[in-house]
Coordinates of C-alpha atoms and ligand atoms in Angstrom, one line a residue:
M80 CA -13.8 21.2 19.2
I81 CA -11.2 18.9 20.7
C82 CA -11.6 15.4 19.5
I83 CA -10.0 12.4 21.3
V84 CA -8.8 9.3 19.7
L85 CA -10.3 6.0 19.2
L86 CA -11.5 4.3 16.2
Y87 CA -12.4 5.1 12.8
G88 CA -12.6 3.2 9.5
N89 CA -11.2 4.2 6.0
R90 CA -12.5 2.7 2.8
H91 CA -9.2 2.6 1.2
G92 CA -9.6 3.6 -2.6
I93 CA -13.3 4.3 -2.6
R94 CA -13.2 7.6 -4.5
Q95 CA -15.8 9.2 -2.1
L96 CA -16.8 11.8 -4.8
T97 CA -18.2 14.8 -2.7
T98 CA -18.8 12.5 0.2
G99 CA -15.4 13.3 1.7
W100 CA -17.1 13.0 5.4
S101 CA -17.2 9.3 4.8
D102 CA -13.6 8.8 3.8
G103 CA -12.3 8.3 7.4
P104 CA -8.8 9.5 8.0
S105 CA -8.8 10.7 11.5
F106 CA -8.1 14.6 11.9
V107 CA -8.4 15.0 8.1
T108 CA -12.1 14.2 7.3
Q109 CA -13.5 13.6 10.8
C110 CA -12.8 13.4 14.3
P111 CA -12.0 9.9 15.3
I112 CA -15.1 7.8 16.6
Q113 CA -14.7 7.5 20.5
T114 CA -14.9 4.3 22.6
N115 CA -18.4 2.8 22.5
Q116 CA -19.5 5.7 20.1
S117 CA -20.7 5.0 16.5
Y118 CA -20.6 6.8 13.1
I119 CA -22.6 5.9 9.9
Y120 CA -20.4 6.1 6.9
N121 CA -22.9 6.9 4.1
F122 CA -21.7 7.0 0.6
T123 CA -22.4 5.8 -3.0
I124 CA -20.0 4.0 -5.2
T125 CA -19.9 5.3 -8.7
G126 CA -17.9 4.2 -11.5
Q127 CA -15.8 1.7 -9.5
R128 CA -15.5 -2.0 -9.3
G129 CA -13.0 -4.6 -8.3
T130 CA -11.1 -5.5 -5.1
L131 CA -10.5 -2.7 -2.4
L132 CA -10.1 -2.8 1.4
W133 CA -11.4 -1.0 4.5
H134 CA -9.3 -0.7 7.6
A135 CA -9.1 1.2 11.1
H136 CA -6.8 4.0 10.3
I137 CA -5.8 6.0 13.1
S138 CA -2.1 5.5 14.3
W139 CA -1.4 1.9 14.5
L140 CA -5.0 0.7 15.0
R141 CA -4.5 0.0 11.2
A142 CA -3.1 -3.3 12.5
T143 CA -6.3 -4.1 14.0
I144 CA -9.8 -4.5 12.2
H145 CA -9.7 -4.7 8.4
G146 CA -11.4 -6.3 5.6
P147 CA -12.0 -6.6 1.9
I148 CA -14.4 -4.5 -0.3
I149 CA -15.5 -6.4 -3.4
I150 CA -17.6 -4.3 -5.9
L151 CA -18.8 -6.6 -8.7
P152 CA -19.3 -5.4 -12.2
N153 CA -22.8 -4.3 -13.2
L154 CA -25.0 -7.1 -14.0
N155 CA -25.0 -6.7 -17.8
Q156 CA -21.2 -6.7 -17.6
S157 CA -18.7 -9.5 -17.6
Y158 CA -15.0 -9.4 -16.6
P159 CA -12.7 -8.8 -19.7
F160 CA -11.2 -12.2 -19.0
Q161 CA -12.2 -15.8 -18.9
K162 CA -15.0 -16.2 -16.0
P163 CA -13.3 -18.0 -13.2
H164 CA -14.6 -21.2 -11.7
K165 CA -14.3 -19.6 -8.2
E166 CA -13.4 -16.4 -6.5
V167 CA -11.2 -16.4 -3.5
T168 CA -10.2 -13.5 -1.3
I169 CA -6.6 -13.5 0.2
I170 CA -5.7 -11.0 2.8
L171 CA -2.2 -10.7 3.8
G172 CA -1.7 -9.2 7.3
E173 CA 0.8 -8.5 10.2
W174 CA 0.4 -10.0 13.8
F175 CA 1.8 -8.3 16.7
N176 CA 1.9 -10.0 20.0
E177 CA 2.3 -6.7 21.8
D178 CA -0.7 -4.0 21.7
P179 CA 0.3 -2.1 18.4
E180 CA -0.5 1.3 20.2
A181 CA 1.9 0.6 22.8
I182 CA 4.7 0.0 20.4
I183 CA 4.2 3.0 18.2
S184 CA 3.8 5.3 21.4
Q185 CA 7.1 3.9 22.7
A186 CA 8.8 4.5 19.4
L187 CA 7.4 8.1 19.1
K188 CA 8.8 8.7 22.6
T189 CA 12.2 7.3 21.9
G190 CA 12.5 8.3 18.4
G191 CA 13.8 4.8 17.4
G192 CA 12.3 2.4 14.9
P193 CA 9.3 0.8 16.1
N194 CA 9.4 -2.8 17.2
V195 CA 8.7 -5.1 14.4
S196 CA 5.6 -7.4 13.9
D197 CA 5.8 -11.2 15.1
A198 CA 4.3 -12.8 12.1
Y199 CA 2.7 -12.3 8.7
T200 CA -0.5 -14.0 8.1
I201 CA -2.7 -15.3 5.2
N202 CA -6.3 -14.7 5.9
G203 CA -5.4 -14.4 9.7
L204 CA -3.4 -17.5 9.8
P205 CA 0.6 -17.3 10.2
G206 CA 1.1 -20.8 9.1
L207 CA 3.8 -23.6 9.2
L208 CA 6.9 -21.6 10.0
Y209 CA 5.9 -20.0 13.3
N210 CA 6.0 -21.4 16.7
C211 CA 2.9 -23.4 17.5
S212 CA 1.2 -22.3 14.2
S213 CA 1.1 -25.4 11.8
K214 CA -2.6 -26.0 12.9
D215 CA -3.0 -22.1 11.9
T216 CA -2.3 -22.6 8.3
Y217 CA -4.4 -21.1 5.5
K218 CA -5.5 -23.8 3.0
L219 CA -7.0 -23.3 -0.5
K220 CA -8.5 -26.3 -2.0
V221 CA -8.8 -26.7 -5.6
K222 CA -9.9 -28.9 -8.5
P223 CA -7.5 -29.5 -11.4
G224 CA -8.1 -27.7 -14.8
K225 CA -9.8 -24.8 -13.3
T226 CA -9.2 -21.0 -13.2
Y227 CA -9.6 -19.5 -9.9
L228 CA -9.7 -15.4 -9.4
L229 CA -7.7 -14.7 -6.4
R230 CA -8.3 -11.2 -4.9
L231 CA -5.0 -10.5 -3.1
I232 CA -5.0 -7.5 -0.5
N233 CA -2.2 -6.4 1.5
A234 CA -3.5 -5.2 4.7
A235 CA 0.0 -5.3 6.5
L236 CA 0.6 -2.4 8.7
N237 CA 4.3 -1.7 7.2
D238 CA 5.7 -4.2 4.8
E239 CA 5.6 -4.7 1.2
L240 CA 5.3 -8.4 0.7
F241 CA 6.4 -10.7 -2.3
F242 CA 3.7 -13.3 -2.9
T243 CA 3.9 -16.5 -4.6
I244 CA 2.4 -20.1 -5.1
A245 CA 5.1 -22.8 -5.6
N246 CA 5.1 -24.2 -9.3
H247 CA 2.0 -22.2 -10.5
T248 CA 1.9 -19.1 -12.7
L249 CA -0.4 -16.3 -12.0
T250 CA -1.9 -14.0 -14.3
V251 CA -2.4 -10.5 -13.1
V252 CA -5.8 -8.9 -14.3
E253 CA -6.3 -6.1 -11.8
G254 CA -4.4 -3.6 -9.5
D255 CA -6.3 -1.3 -7.0
A256 CA -9.8 -2.1 -8.7
I257 CA -8.5 -1.3 -12.1
Y258 CA -8.2 -3.9 -14.8
T259 CA -4.7 -4.3 -16.4
K260 CA -3.5 -5.7 -19.5
P261 CA -3.0 -9.4 -18.3
F262 CA 0.5 -10.7 -17.7
N263 CA 2.1 -13.6 -16.2
T264 CA 4.4 -14.1 -13.2
D265 CA 5.3 -16.5 -10.8
K266 CA 5.8 -14.0 -8.0
L267 CA 4.5 -10.6 -7.4
L268 CA 5.0 -7.7 -5.2
I269 CA 2.1 -6.0 -3.3
T270 CA 2.5 -2.9 -1.2
P271 CA 0.4 -2.1 2.1
G272 CA -2.8 -0.8 0.7
Q273 CA -2.7 -2.3 -2.9
T274 CA -4.8 -5.1 -4.1
T275 CA -4.0 -7.3 -7.1
N276 CA -6.4 -9.9 -8.7
V277 CA -4.8 -12.7 -10.2
L278 CA -6.0 -15.7 -12.3
L279 CA -4.8 -19.1 -11.0
K280 CA -5.1 -21.9 -13.6
T281 CA -4.7 -25.1 -11.8
K282 CA -2.8 -28.0 -13.3
P283 CA -4.7 -30.2 -15.8
E284 CA -4.2 -33.4 -13.6
Y285 CA -4.1 -34.1 -9.9
P286 CA -0.3 -33.7 -8.9
N287 CA 1.2 -35.9 -6.5
A288 CA 2.2 -32.9 -4.3
T289 CA 1.1 -30.0 -2.1
F290 CA 2.1 -26.4 -3.1
L291 CA 3.1 -23.7 -0.6
I292 CA 1.4 -20.5 -0.9
A293 CA 3.8 -17.8 0.6
A294 CA 4.4 -14.1 1.4
R295 CA 7.5 -12.7 2.8
P296 CA 8.9 -8.8 2.9
Y297 CA 10.6 -6.8 0.4
S298 CA 12.9 -4.4 2.2
T299 CA 15.9 -2.3 1.6
G300 CA 15.9 -0.3 4.7
Q301 CA 18.7 0.0 7.2
G302 CA 16.5 -0.6 10.3
T303 CA 15.3 -3.9 11.3
F304 CA 12.2 -5.5 9.8
D305 CA 10.1 -8.7 10.3
N306 CA 12.2 -11.0 8.1
S307 CA 9.8 -14.0 8.5
T308 CA 7.5 -15.9 6.0
T309 CA 3.8 -16.8 6.1
M310 CA 2.7 -20.0 4.5
G311 CA -0.4 -21.5 3.4
V312 CA -1.2 -24.5 1.2
L313 CA -2.6 -25.2 -2.1
E314 CA -4.3 -28.5 -2.1
Y315 CA -5.7 -30.3 -4.9
E316 CA -8.9 -32.0 -3.6
H317 CA -9.6 -35.4 -4.9
P318 CA -13.2 -36.5 -4.8
F319 CA -12.3 -40.2 -3.6
K320 CA -8.5 -40.2 -2.4
K321 CA -8.0 -38.8 1.1
P322 CA -5.2 -36.2 1.2
S323 CA -1.8 -37.8 1.9
K324 CA -0.8 -37.4 5.8
N325 CA 2.7 -36.3 4.7
P326 CA 2.4 -34.8 1.4
T327 CA 5.4 -33.6 -0.7
L328 CA 5.4 -29.9 0.0
I329 CA 6.6 -27.9 -3.2
Q330 CA 8.7 -24.9 -1.8
P331 CA 8.1 -21.5 -3.0
N332 CA 10.9 -19.4 -4.8
F333 CA 11.3 -15.8 -3.7
P334 CA 13.3 -12.8 -5.1
Q335 CA 16.2 -11.8 -2.8
I336 CA 14.6 -9.7 0.1
N337 CA 16.2 -6.5 -1.4
D338 CA 15.6 -7.2 -5.0
T339 CA 14.7 -3.6 -6.3
Q340 CA 15.3 -4.5 -9.7
F341 CA 12.6 -7.4 -9.7
V342 CA 10.2 -4.8 -7.8
S343 CA 10.8 -2.2 -10.6
N344 CA 10.5 -4.7 -13.5
F345 CA 7.2 -6.0 -11.9
T346 CA 5.6 -2.7 -11.2
M347 CA 6.4 -1.6 -14.8
K348 CA 4.4 -4.4 -16.3
F349 CA 1.2 -3.0 -15.1
R350 CA -0.7 -1.3 -17.9
S351 CA -4.4 0.0 -18.2
L352 CA -6.6 -1.7 -20.7
A353 CA -6.9 1.7 -22.4
N354 CA -9.7 0.7 -24.7
D355 CA -13.0 1.9 -25.5
E356 CA -14.8 0.3 -22.6
F357 CA -12.0 0.9 -20.1
P358 CA -10.3 4.0 -21.2
A359 CA -7.2 5.6 -19.5
N360 CA -8.3 9.0 -19.0
V361 CA -4.9 10.3 -18.1
P362 CA -4.5 14.1 -18.1
K363 CA -2.6 15.0 -21.5
T364 CA -2.1 18.6 -20.3
V365 CA -0.9 19.7 -16.8
D366 CA -1.9 22.9 -15.0
K367 CA 0.2 22.4 -11.9
R368 CA 3.5 20.4 -11.5
F369 CA 4.7 19.5 -7.8
F370 CA 7.9 17.8 -6.8
F371 CA 7.9 16.1 -3.4
T372 CA 11.0 14.6 -1.6
V373 CA 9.7 11.6 0.4
G374 CA 12.0 10.1 3.0
L375 CA 13.4 10.0 6.6
G376 CA 15.2 12.9 8.5
T377 CA 15.7 13.7 11.9
S378 CA 14.1 15.9 14.9
P379 CA 16.1 17.0 18.0
C380 CA 15.7 14.9 21.1
P381 CA 14.1 16.7 23.9
K382 CA 16.5 18.3 26.3
N383 CA 17.8 16.2 29.2
T384 CA 16.6 12.9 27.3
T385 CA 18.4 10.1 25.4
C386 CA 16.8 9.3 22.1
Q387 CA 17.3 6.3 19.8
G388 CA 17.3 8.0 16.4
P389 CA 20.4 7.9 14.4
T390 CA 22.2 9.4 17.2
N391 CA 21.2 9.4 20.8
S392 CA 20.4 13.3 20.5
T393 CA 17.9 12.8 17.7
K394 CA 14.9 11.0 16.6
F395 CA 13.7 9.7 13.2
A396 CA 11.3 11.7 11.5
A397 CA 9.4 11.1 8.3
S398 CA 8.8 13.9 6.0
V399 CA 7.5 15.2 2.6
N400 CA 9.5 18.1 1.1
N401 CA 11.1 18.2 4.5
V402 CA 7.9 18.9 6.4
S403 CA 6.7 16.3 8.9
F404 CA 3.0 16.5 9.4
T405 CA 1.6 17.4 12.6
L406 CA -1.9 16.1 13.5
P407 CA -4.2 19.0 14.1
S408 CA -6.6 18.6 17.0
V409 CA -9.7 19.3 14.9
A410 CA -10.3 17.5 11.8
I411 CA -9.3 19.8 8.8
L412 CA -12.3 19.1 6.6
Q413 CA -14.6 20.2 9.7
A414 CA -12.4 23.2 10.4
Y415 CA -12.9 24.3 6.8
Y416 CA -16.6 23.5 6.6
F417 CA -17.3 25.7 9.7
G418 CA -15.0 28.4 8.5
Q419 CA -12.8 27.9 11.4
S420 CA -9.5 27.1 9.8
N421 CA -7.3 29.6 11.4
G422 CA -4.8 28.0 13.4
V423 CA -5.6 24.5 12.3
Y424 CA -3.7 24.3 9.2
T425 CA -1.9 26.6 6.8
T426 CA -1.9 26.8 3.0
D427 CA 1.8 27.0 2.4
F428 CA 3.0 23.6 2.0
P429 CA 6.0 23.9 -0.3
V430 CA 5.3 22.4 -3.5
E431 CA 9.0 21.6 -4.4
P432 CA 12.0 21.3 -2.0
M433 CA 13.1 24.7 -0.6
V434 CA 16.6 23.7 -0.6
P435 CA 17.4 21.4 -3.8
F436 CA 20.3 18.9 -3.1
N437 CA 21.5 15.5 -4.4
Y438 CA 18.5 13.6 -3.4
T439 CA 20.0 10.2 -3.8
G440 CA 23.6 11.1 -3.1
I441 CA 25.6 12.2 0.0
A442 CA 23.1 13.5 2.6
P443 CA 23.1 17.2 3.6
N444 CA 24.9 18.0 6.8
N445 CA 21.7 19.2 8.5
T446 CA 19.3 16.5 8.3
N447 CA 16.5 18.1 10.6
V448 CA 13.0 18.2 9.3
M449 CA 10.4 21.1 9.9
N450 CA 6.9 20.2 11.0
G451 CA 3.6 21.6 10.7
T452 CA -0.1 21.2 9.3
R453 CA 0.4 22.5 6.0
T454 CA -1.6 22.0 2.9
V455 CA -1.7 22.7 -0.9
V456 CA -4.8 24.5 -2.2
L457 CA -5.9 23.4 -5.8
P458 CA -8.6 25.0 -7.7
F459 CA -11.4 22.5 -8.9
N460 CA -10.5 20.6 -11.9
T461 CA -6.9 21.2 -11.7
S462 CA -4.8 18.9 -13.8
V463 CA -1.9 17.9 -11.5
E464 CA 1.5 16.0 -12.1
L465 CA 3.3 15.0 -9.0
V466 CA 6.8 13.7 -8.9
M467 CA 7.8 11.8 -5.7
Q468 CA 11.4 11.6 -5.1
D469 CA 12.9 9.2 -2.6
T470 CA 15.8 10.5 -0.6
S471 CA 18.9 8.6 0.8
I472 CA 19.3 10.9 3.8
L473 CA 19.0 8.0 6.1
G474 CA 19.2 5.3 3.5
A475 CA 17.2 4.8 0.4
E476 CA 14.1 3.1 1.0
S477 CA 11.0 2.3 -1.0
H478 CA 7.8 4.2 0.4
P479 CA 4.5 3.2 -0.8
L480 CA 2.2 6.2 -1.0
H481 CA -1.8 6.2 -1.2
L482 CA -3.9 9.0 -2.5
H483 CA -7.3 9.5 -1.0
G484 CA -10.3 10.8 -3.1
F485 CA -8.6 10.1 -6.4
N486 CA -7.0 7.4 -8.6
F487 CA -3.8 8.5 -10.3
F488 CA -2.1 7.5 -13.4
V489 CA 1.5 6.4 -13.0
V490 CA 3.2 7.9 -16.0
G491 CA 6.6 7.2 -15.2
Q492 CA 9.5 6.0 -12.8
G493 CA 13.1 5.7 -12.4
F494 CA 16.1 5.5 -10.4
G495 CA 18.3 8.3 -9.3
N496 CA 17.3 11.8 -9.4
F497 CA 14.4 12.9 -11.3
D498 CA 15.6 14.8 -14.5
P499 CA 12.9 17.4 -15.2
V500 CA 14.3 17.9 -18.7
K501 CA 14.9 14.2 -20.0
D502 CA 12.6 12.1 -18.0
P503 CA 9.0 13.5 -19.0
A504 CA 10.0 12.7 -22.7
K505 CA 9.7 9.1 -21.6
F506 CA 6.3 9.3 -19.7
N507 CA 3.5 6.9 -20.7
L508 CA 0.5 8.9 -21.6
V509 CA -1.0 6.0 -23.6
D510 CA -1.8 3.3 -21.4
P511 CA -0.4 4.0 -17.9
M512 CA -1.6 2.2 -14.9
E513 CA -4.4 3.8 -12.7
R514 CA -4.3 3.1 -9.3
N515 CA -4.5 4.6 -5.7
T516 CA -1.3 3.3 -4.0
A517 CA 2.1 3.1 -5.5
G518 CA 5.7 2.6 -4.0
V519 CA 8.3 5.5 -4.6
P520 CA 11.3 3.3 -5.9
A521 CA 14.2 3.1 -3.4
G522 CA 16.7 5.4 -4.6
G523 CA 14.3 6.6 -7.3
W524 CA 11.3 8.6 -8.2
I525 CA 7.8 8.1 -9.5
A526 CA 5.5 10.4 -11.6
I527 CA 1.7 10.5 -11.3
R528 CA -1.0 12.6 -12.9
F529 CA -4.6 13.0 -11.5
L530 CA -7.4 15.5 -12.3
A531 CA -8.5 17.4 -9.0
D532 CA -12.1 16.9 -9.5
N533 CA -13.1 15.9 -6.0
P534 CA -13.7 18.8 -3.5
G535 CA -12.5 17.9 0.0
K536 CA -9.3 17.4 2.0
Ligands
NAG765 C1 -17.7 1.0 26.8 O1 -18.9 0.0 27.0 C2 -18.5 -1.0 27.8 C3 -19.8 -2.1 27.9 O2 -20.9 -1.3 27.9 C4 -18.2 -0.4 29.2 O3 -17.8 -1.5 30.1 C5 -17.0 0.5 29.1 O4 -16.7 1.1 30.4 C6 -17.3 1.6 28.1 N1 -16.2 2.3 27.9 C7 -16.1 3.7 27.8 C8 -14.7 4.3 27.6 O5 -17.0 4.4 27.9
NAG766 C1 -27.6 8.3 3.4 O1 -27.7 9.4 2.3 C2 -28.9 9.4 1.7 C3 -28.8 10.4 0.6 O2 -28.0 11.6 1.0 C4 -30.0 9.7 2.6 O3 -31.3 9.6 1.8 C5 -30.1 8.5 3.7 O4 -31.1 8.8 4.6 C6 -28.7 8.5 4.4 N1 -28.7 7.4 5.4 C7 -28.4 7.4 6.6 C8 -28.5 6.1 7.2 O5 -27.8 8.4 6.9
NAG767 C1 7.0 -28.4 -10.7 O1 7.5 -27.7 -11.9 C2 8.4 -28.3 -12.6 C3 8.7 -27.3 -13.9 O2 7.7 -26.6 -14.4 C4 7.9 -29.5 -13.2 O3 8.9 -30.3 -13.7 C5 7.5 -30.3 -11.9 O4 6.9 -31.6 -12.4 C6 6.5 -29.7 -11.1 N1 6.3 -30.5 -9.9 C7 5.2 -30.8 -9.3 C8 5.1 -31.4 -8.2 O5 4.2 -30.4 -10.0
NAG768 C1 3.5 -39.7 -4.4 O1 4.4 -39.2 -3.6 C2 4.8 -40.0 -2.6 C3 5.7 -39.2 -1.7 O2 6.5 -38.5 -2.2 C4 5.3 -41.3 -3.1 O3 5.8 -42.1 -2.0 C5 4.6 -42.0 -3.8 O4 5.1 -43.0 -4.7 C6 4.0 -40.9 -5.2 N1 2.8 -41.5 -5.9 C7 2.9 -41.5 -7.1 C8 1.6 -42.3 -8.0 O5 3.7 -41.0 -7.7
NAG769 C1 15.7 -13.1 5.8 O1 15.3 -14.5 6.0 C2 15.9 -15.2 4.8 C3 14.9 -16.5 4.8 O2 15.0 -17.1 6.0 C4 17.2 -15.4 4.8 O3 17.7 -16.0 3.8 C5 17.9 -14.0 4.8 O4 19.3 -14.0 4.9 C6 17.3 -12.9 5.8 N1 17.7 -11.7 5.5 C7 17.9 -10.7 6.4 C8 18.3 -9.5 6.0 O5 17.9 -10.9 7.7
NAG770 C1 21.0 -7.3 -1.1 O1 21.5 -8.2 0.1 C2 22.6 -8.9 -0.4 C3 22.9 -9.7 0.9 O2 22.6 -9.1 2.2 C4 23.7 -8.1 -0.7 O3 24.8 -8.9 -0.9 C5 23.3 -7.1 -1.9 O4 24.4 -6.3 -2.3 C6 22.0 -6.5 -1.7 N1 21.6 -6.0 -3.0 C7 21.2 -4.6 -3.2 C8 20.8 -4.3 -4.5 O5 21.2 -4.1 -2.2
NAG771 C1 14.6 -6.6 -15.1 O1 14.4 -6.4 -16.4 C2 15.7 -6.3 -17.1 C3 15.5 -5.7 -18.6 O2 14.2 -6.4 -19.1 C4 16.2 -7.7 -17.0 O3 17.6 -7.6 -17.7 C5 16.5 -8.2 -15.8 O4 17.0 -9.5 -15.7 C6 15.3 -8.0 -14.9 N1 15.5 -8.3 -13.5 C7 14.9 -8.9 -12.6 C8 15.4 -9.1 -11.4 O5 13.9 -9.3 -13.0
NAG772 C1 17.2 15.7 34.0 O1 15.9 15.2 34.4 C2 15.9 14.7 35.7 C3 14.5 14.1 35.8 O2 13.6 14.1 34.7 C4 16.1 15.6 36.7 O3 16.3 14.9 37.9 C5 17.5 16.4 36.3 O4 17.8 17.4 37.2 C6 17.5 16.8 34.9 N1 18.8 17.3 34.7 C7 19.1 18.5 34.0 C8 20.5 18.7 33.9 O5 18.2 19.3 33.8
NAG773 C1 25.5 9.9 23.5 O1 26.4 9.4 22.6 C2 27.7 9.8 22.9 C3 28.5 9.5 21.9 O2 28.3 8.2 21.4 C4 28.1 9.4 24.2 O3 29.3 10.1 24.5 C5 27.1 10.0 25.2 O4 27.4 9.6 26.6 C6 25.7 9.3 25.0 N1 24.8 10.1 25.8 C7 23.9 9.5 26.5 C8 23.1 10.2 27.5 O5 23.9 8.1 26.4
NAG774 C1 24.4 12.2 -6.7 O1 25.2 11.6 -6.0 C2 25.2 10.3 -6.7 C3 25.8 9.3 -5.6 O2 26.9 9.8 -5.0 C4 26.2 10.5 -7.8 O3 26.4 9.3 -8.4 C5 25.7 11.5 -8.8 O4 26.7 11.9 -9.7 C6 25.3 12.9 -8.1 N1 24.5 13.6 -9.0 C7 24.7 14.9 -9.0 C8 23.9 15.7 -9.9 O5 25.7 15.5 -8.5
NAG775 C1 29.3 19.5 5.6 O1 30.1 19.9 6.6 C2 31.6 19.7 6.2 C3 32.4 20.0 7.4 O2 31.8 20.5 8.4 C4 31.7 20.5 5.1 O3 33.1 20.5 4.5 C5 30.8 20.0 3.9 O4 30.9 21.0 2.7 C6 29.4 20.2 4.3 N1 28.6 19.5 3.4 C7 27.6 20.2 3.0 C8 26.7 19.3 1.8 O5 27.1 21.1 3.2
NAG776 C1 8.1 21.2 15.5 O1 8.8 22.5 15.2 C2 8.9 23.4 16.4 C3 9.9 24.6 15.9 O2 10.0 24.7 14.6 C4 9.5 22.8 17.6 O3 9.6 23.6 18.7 C5 8.7 21.5 18.0 O4 9.2 20.8 19.0 C6 8.5 20.6 16.7 N1 7.5 19.6 17.0 C7 7.7 18.4 16.9 C8 6.6 17.3 17.2 O5 8.6 17.9 16.2

């Protein structure tokens, strides 16, 4: 069973309870769908509602096809907030002039950082600030005195994005298809894979201006990134008056590109409703505790070649607990199902760093990573606490992580090294946010809990 690449889709955040075959990750739950072939994903959505997304998910084909999944509440249920006048889906994306597969394969060969994208987009449109793109500007037409539900999705390949609408306040009501205690903000952060539903209350009267809707990246990394801004417009549509040809454009206001404090403050505002109708079923006891470091290291450059990692004899390599994942040539779920896992994967993934060090201090001398297809095996219904710790080995950086098959509760986060004695006392086990994607803070840690009740890989 050797499978060769092409396309497959992943429904990001759908729990796929016992339908792991329909989850999509290439070489994890299935072999990729080959060119001109098809695969029918057959699954039932139970107990979920809200905004999610789907996307191609092998290698950088993630940058290609994608779209929203909107699961409405049951017919006899209403939103736990004012019924919106209208619902609007806004997908933030990333555009590459080059074939993204060519970019990543070049980067893997040289070990350097991959070339960055050429634009960000709002519903596929880059907007006013890019060459020749002013005609390709997203326009949201609204009426005064109404409430709109915006379903925001970050489908960008790599970048966490700040999002804002000039001169308007947004009320966050949902994240990753889970209702939140509402809170107001004039700007927000959304990581790739996350969704955020917000209420936009329009001004009571027709304003004499048009307001920019904009997104641009949050970045703390040392490497290069696409530091451009995508813009759309919010236009109040008058029933009689034609829109002005040269409207006053109210400019957006962003945090600094590296404003980690804003990101931390904003992220910690998310709280579950935690009421009778929408409880926060956070595991109160823990069967297994895991500690994973997340960050960059190096791997050696093949002999007689020059690489573009931190030195010309090394490549950049991402790792968790110093293990860089090696894609198997057979899907792991398939190998397991047919009793042919021998040689496909091992069950010895280190559940804590093999060599502890000062994760956010001076980097160890040896930054080389290991590699392998190593897994952790959990008995059914294990209650898990996982702390993910950023490392500063090649620069502290925020790393959004997504868990397939489960929602998890974000019980704590902080900066510096996680302290297993002091930090758990501060965990929120009352109304922590439940989600499927969360950023490991730059130079910090995040603690999540989930119940392993979904057999699969
Ligand atoms: C896929 O189908 C198209 C149209 O039938 C054909 O031109 C192309 O060669 C096929 N590609 C492969 C790899 O089979
Ligand atoms: C999907 O699964 C259901 C239940 O397992 C089955 O009845 C149905 O035939 C399947 N549909 C397709 C298109 O495979
Ligand atoms: C923008 O907001 C400021 C402060 O809230 C307000 O004074 C100003 O009139 C607003 N401008 C427009 C065009 O709505
Ligand atoms: C609306 O704005 C335009 C341009 O800024 C200005 O010329 C015009 O006088 C304004 N109209 C009103 C009614 O404020
Ligand atoms: C990114 O772009 C913004 C706005 O154009 C600019 O102010 C800032 O200096 C740039 N930052 C970096 C790191 O390039
Ligand atoms: C963010 O970037 C600015 C300008 O490049 C720099 O002065 C500042 O120290 C940085 N802040 C953080 C928290 O890294
Ligand atoms: C973050 O929150 C702290 C404490 O509430 C506050 O002092 C600080 O100004 C906030 N910083 C940003 C960037 O929002
Ligand atoms: C390096 O590789 C080139 C071509 O790939 C070969 O011609 C050359 O002999 C090699 N040099 C060494 C020292 O192996
Ligand atoms: C690699 O870098 C070292 C030190 O900067 C330099 O001396 C050496 O020539 C470089 N090697 C290659 C093959 O570029
Ligand atoms: C880790 O390194 C940081 C930064 O150099 C330092 O402030 C901190 O005290 C170190 N922690 C320990 C436990 O050594
Ligand atoms: C790294 O190497 C230097 C000298 O080679 C040594 O003095 C230092 O203790 C080493 N640091 C660590 C963390 O092992
Ligand atoms: C993985 O590690 C082995 C040795 O431990 C090494 O031979 C191999 O080149 C590494 N593979 C990758 C893709 O880094």
